[in-house]
Coordinates of C-alpha atoms in Angstrom, one line a residue:
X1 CA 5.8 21.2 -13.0
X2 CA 8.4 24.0 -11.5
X3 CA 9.2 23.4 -8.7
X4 CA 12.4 22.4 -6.7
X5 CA 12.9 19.0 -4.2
X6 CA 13.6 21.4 -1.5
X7 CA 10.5 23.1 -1.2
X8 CA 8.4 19.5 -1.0
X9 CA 8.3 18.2 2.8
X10 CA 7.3 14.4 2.5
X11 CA 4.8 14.7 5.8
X12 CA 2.9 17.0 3.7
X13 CA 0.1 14.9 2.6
X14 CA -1.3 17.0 0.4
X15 CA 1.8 18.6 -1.1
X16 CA 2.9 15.3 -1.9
X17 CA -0.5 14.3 -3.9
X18 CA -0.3 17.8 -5.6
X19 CA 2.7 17.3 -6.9
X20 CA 2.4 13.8 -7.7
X21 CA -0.5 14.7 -9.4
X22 CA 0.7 17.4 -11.3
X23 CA 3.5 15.0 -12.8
X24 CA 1.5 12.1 -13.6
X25 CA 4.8 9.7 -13.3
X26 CA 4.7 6.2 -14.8
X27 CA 7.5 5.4 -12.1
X28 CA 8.3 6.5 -8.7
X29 CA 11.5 6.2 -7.3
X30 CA 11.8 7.3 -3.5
X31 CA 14.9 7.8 -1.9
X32 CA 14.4 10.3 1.1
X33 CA 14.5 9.5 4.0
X34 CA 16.0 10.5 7.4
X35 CA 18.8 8.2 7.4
X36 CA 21.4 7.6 10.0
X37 CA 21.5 5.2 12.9
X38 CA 22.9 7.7 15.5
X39 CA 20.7 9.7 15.1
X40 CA 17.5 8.3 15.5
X41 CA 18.9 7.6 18.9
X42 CA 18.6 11.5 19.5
X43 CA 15.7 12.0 17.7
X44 CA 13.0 9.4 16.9
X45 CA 10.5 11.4 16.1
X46 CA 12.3 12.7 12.5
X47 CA 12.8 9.6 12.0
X48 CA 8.8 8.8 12.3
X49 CA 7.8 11.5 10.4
X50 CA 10.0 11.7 7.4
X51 CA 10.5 7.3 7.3
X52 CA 6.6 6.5 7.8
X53 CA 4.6 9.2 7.2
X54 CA 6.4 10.3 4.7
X55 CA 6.6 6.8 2.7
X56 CA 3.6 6.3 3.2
X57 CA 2.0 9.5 1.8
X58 CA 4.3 8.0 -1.0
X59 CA 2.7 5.0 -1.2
X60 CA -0.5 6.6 -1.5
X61 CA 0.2 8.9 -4.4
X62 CA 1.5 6.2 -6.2
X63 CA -1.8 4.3 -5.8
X64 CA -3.6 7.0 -6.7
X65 CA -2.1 8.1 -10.1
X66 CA -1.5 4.3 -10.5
X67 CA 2.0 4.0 -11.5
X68 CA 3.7 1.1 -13.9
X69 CA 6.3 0.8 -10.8
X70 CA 7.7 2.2 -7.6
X71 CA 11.2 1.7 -6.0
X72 CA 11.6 2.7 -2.8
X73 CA 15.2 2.5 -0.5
X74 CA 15.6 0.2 2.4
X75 CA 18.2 -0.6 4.2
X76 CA 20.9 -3.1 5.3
X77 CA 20.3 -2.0 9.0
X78 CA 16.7 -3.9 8.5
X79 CA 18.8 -7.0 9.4
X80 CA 19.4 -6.2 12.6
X81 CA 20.9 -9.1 14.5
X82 CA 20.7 -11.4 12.2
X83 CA 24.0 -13.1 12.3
X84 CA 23.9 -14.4 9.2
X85 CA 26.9 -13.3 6.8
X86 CA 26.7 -12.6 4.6
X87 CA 23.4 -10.9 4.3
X88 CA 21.0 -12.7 1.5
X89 CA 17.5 -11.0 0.7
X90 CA 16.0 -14.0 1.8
X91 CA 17.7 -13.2 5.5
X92 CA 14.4 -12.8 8.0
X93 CA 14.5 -9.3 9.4
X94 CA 12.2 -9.5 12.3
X95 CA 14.9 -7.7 14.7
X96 CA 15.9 -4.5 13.8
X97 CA 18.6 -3.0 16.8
X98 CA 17.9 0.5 16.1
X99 CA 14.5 3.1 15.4
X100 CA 15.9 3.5 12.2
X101 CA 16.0 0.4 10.7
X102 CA 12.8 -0.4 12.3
X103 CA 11.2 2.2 10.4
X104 CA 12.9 1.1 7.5
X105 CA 11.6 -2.1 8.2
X106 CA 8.3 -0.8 8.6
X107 CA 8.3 0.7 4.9
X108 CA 9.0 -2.6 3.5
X109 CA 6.2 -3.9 5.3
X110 CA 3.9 -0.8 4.5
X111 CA 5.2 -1.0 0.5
X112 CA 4.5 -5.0 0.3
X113 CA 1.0 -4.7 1.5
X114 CA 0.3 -1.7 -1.4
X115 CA 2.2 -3.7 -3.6
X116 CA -0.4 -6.6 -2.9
X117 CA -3.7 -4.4 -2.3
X118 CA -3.9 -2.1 -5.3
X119 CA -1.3 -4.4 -7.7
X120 CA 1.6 -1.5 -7.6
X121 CA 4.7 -3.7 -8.8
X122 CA 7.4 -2.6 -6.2
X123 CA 10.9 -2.9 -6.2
X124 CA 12.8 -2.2 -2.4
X125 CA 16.4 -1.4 -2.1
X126 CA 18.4 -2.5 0.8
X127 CA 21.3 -0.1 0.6
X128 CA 25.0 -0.9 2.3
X129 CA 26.3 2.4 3.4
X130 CA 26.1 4.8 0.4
X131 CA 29.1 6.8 -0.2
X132 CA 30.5 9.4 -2.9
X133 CA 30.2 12.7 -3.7
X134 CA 27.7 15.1 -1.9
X135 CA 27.9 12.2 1.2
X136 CA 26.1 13.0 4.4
X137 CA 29.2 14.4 6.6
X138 CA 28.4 12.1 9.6
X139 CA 29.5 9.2 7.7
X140 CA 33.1 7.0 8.1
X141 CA 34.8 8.1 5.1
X142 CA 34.1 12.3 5.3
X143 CA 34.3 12.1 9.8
X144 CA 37.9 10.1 9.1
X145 CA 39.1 12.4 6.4
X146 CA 37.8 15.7 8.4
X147 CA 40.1 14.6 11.5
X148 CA 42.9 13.2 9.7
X149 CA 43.4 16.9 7.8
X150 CA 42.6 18.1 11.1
X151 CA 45.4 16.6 13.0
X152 CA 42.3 14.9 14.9
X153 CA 42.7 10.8 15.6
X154 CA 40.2 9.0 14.0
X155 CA 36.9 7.6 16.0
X156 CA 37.0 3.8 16.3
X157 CA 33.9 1.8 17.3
X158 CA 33.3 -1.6 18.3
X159 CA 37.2 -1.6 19.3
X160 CA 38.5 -1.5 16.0
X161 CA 36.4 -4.9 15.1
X162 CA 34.2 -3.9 12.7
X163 CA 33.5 -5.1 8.8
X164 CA 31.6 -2.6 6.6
X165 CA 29.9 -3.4 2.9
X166 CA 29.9 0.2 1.4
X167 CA 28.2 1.4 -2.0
X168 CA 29.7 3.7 -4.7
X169 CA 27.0 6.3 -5.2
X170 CA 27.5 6.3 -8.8
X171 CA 27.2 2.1 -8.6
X172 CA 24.0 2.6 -7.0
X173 CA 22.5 4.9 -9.4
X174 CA 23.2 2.7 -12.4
X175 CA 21.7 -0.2 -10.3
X176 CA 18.3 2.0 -10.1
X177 CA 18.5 3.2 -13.6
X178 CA 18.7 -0.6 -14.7
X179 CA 15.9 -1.5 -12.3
X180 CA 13.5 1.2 -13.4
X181 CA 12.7 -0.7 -16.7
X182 CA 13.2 -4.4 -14.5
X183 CA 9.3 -4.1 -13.6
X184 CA 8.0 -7.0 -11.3
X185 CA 5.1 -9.0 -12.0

């Protein structure tokens, strides 16, 4: 079908099944989200309707045109505070600290039970803060560059005593490209 990314809204039920079903995809791979820690302090309710409502409308396509396999992005926020480093999948992840993660959280939970229900093999990514080109501007790397060409100082949290995993963009996408064909059984 025609049509561009833009003009799909993932809360859309039935947009979402239209196009799905207007494809016919062997494999789904979700990505959007509302990401961003901060943010769901400001605004929860995005983060409900895109994260939840949104995956799950997802999740439901995917049953219904009966995919070979669906990957679908987590995050490493879902590990809350565990203190446990460093993380390991096998890391329990019962305490998320922010609305975000918990609805990230809540998608894992959401795809494991439609992975076991209607046999959809699923494959979740827990992403470690994505950057590269086309990077969402309230992350580290664009906010510190922005002030330094500013004249701007730099914002600092935790007092300077903080350790960060981060994730070429480009690295990521050959990880998903690899694990497209990787199908679980």
């Amino acid at each position: 079908p025609n049509f561009a990314a833009s003009e799909c809204r993932l809360e859309d039920a039935d947009q979402v099944m239209t196009i799905v079903r207007d494809f016919g995809p062997d494999v789904i791979v979700h990505l959007a989200a509302q990401a961003g820690v901060r943010y769901s302090l400001e605004n929860p309710r995005a983060y409900l309707d895109s994260n939840i409502v949104g995956s799950f409308n997802i999740l439901e396509a995917a049953r219904e045109v009966g995919v070979d396999h669906l990957l679908m992005a987590s995050t490493s926020s879902v590990y809350g505070a565990n203190d446990v480093m460093p993380f390991q999948e096998t890391e329990k992840t019962e305490t998320p600290l922010t609305f975000y993660a918990a609805t990230k959280k809540a998608n894992e939970a959401m795809a494991h039970s439609y992975a076991h229900l209607w046999n959809i093999p699923t494959t979740m990514f827990r992403f470690f803060t994505v950057y590269g080109p086309w990077g969402r501007p309230d992350m580290a790397l664009f906010k510190f560059v922005d002030a330094m060409l500013d004249g701007r100082p730099i914002d600092i949290y935790n007092h300077g005593e903080m350790y960060r995993d981060f994730t070429y963009v480009d690295d990521l996408v050959r990880g998903i490209r690899l694990l497209i064909d990787a199908v679980p059984v």
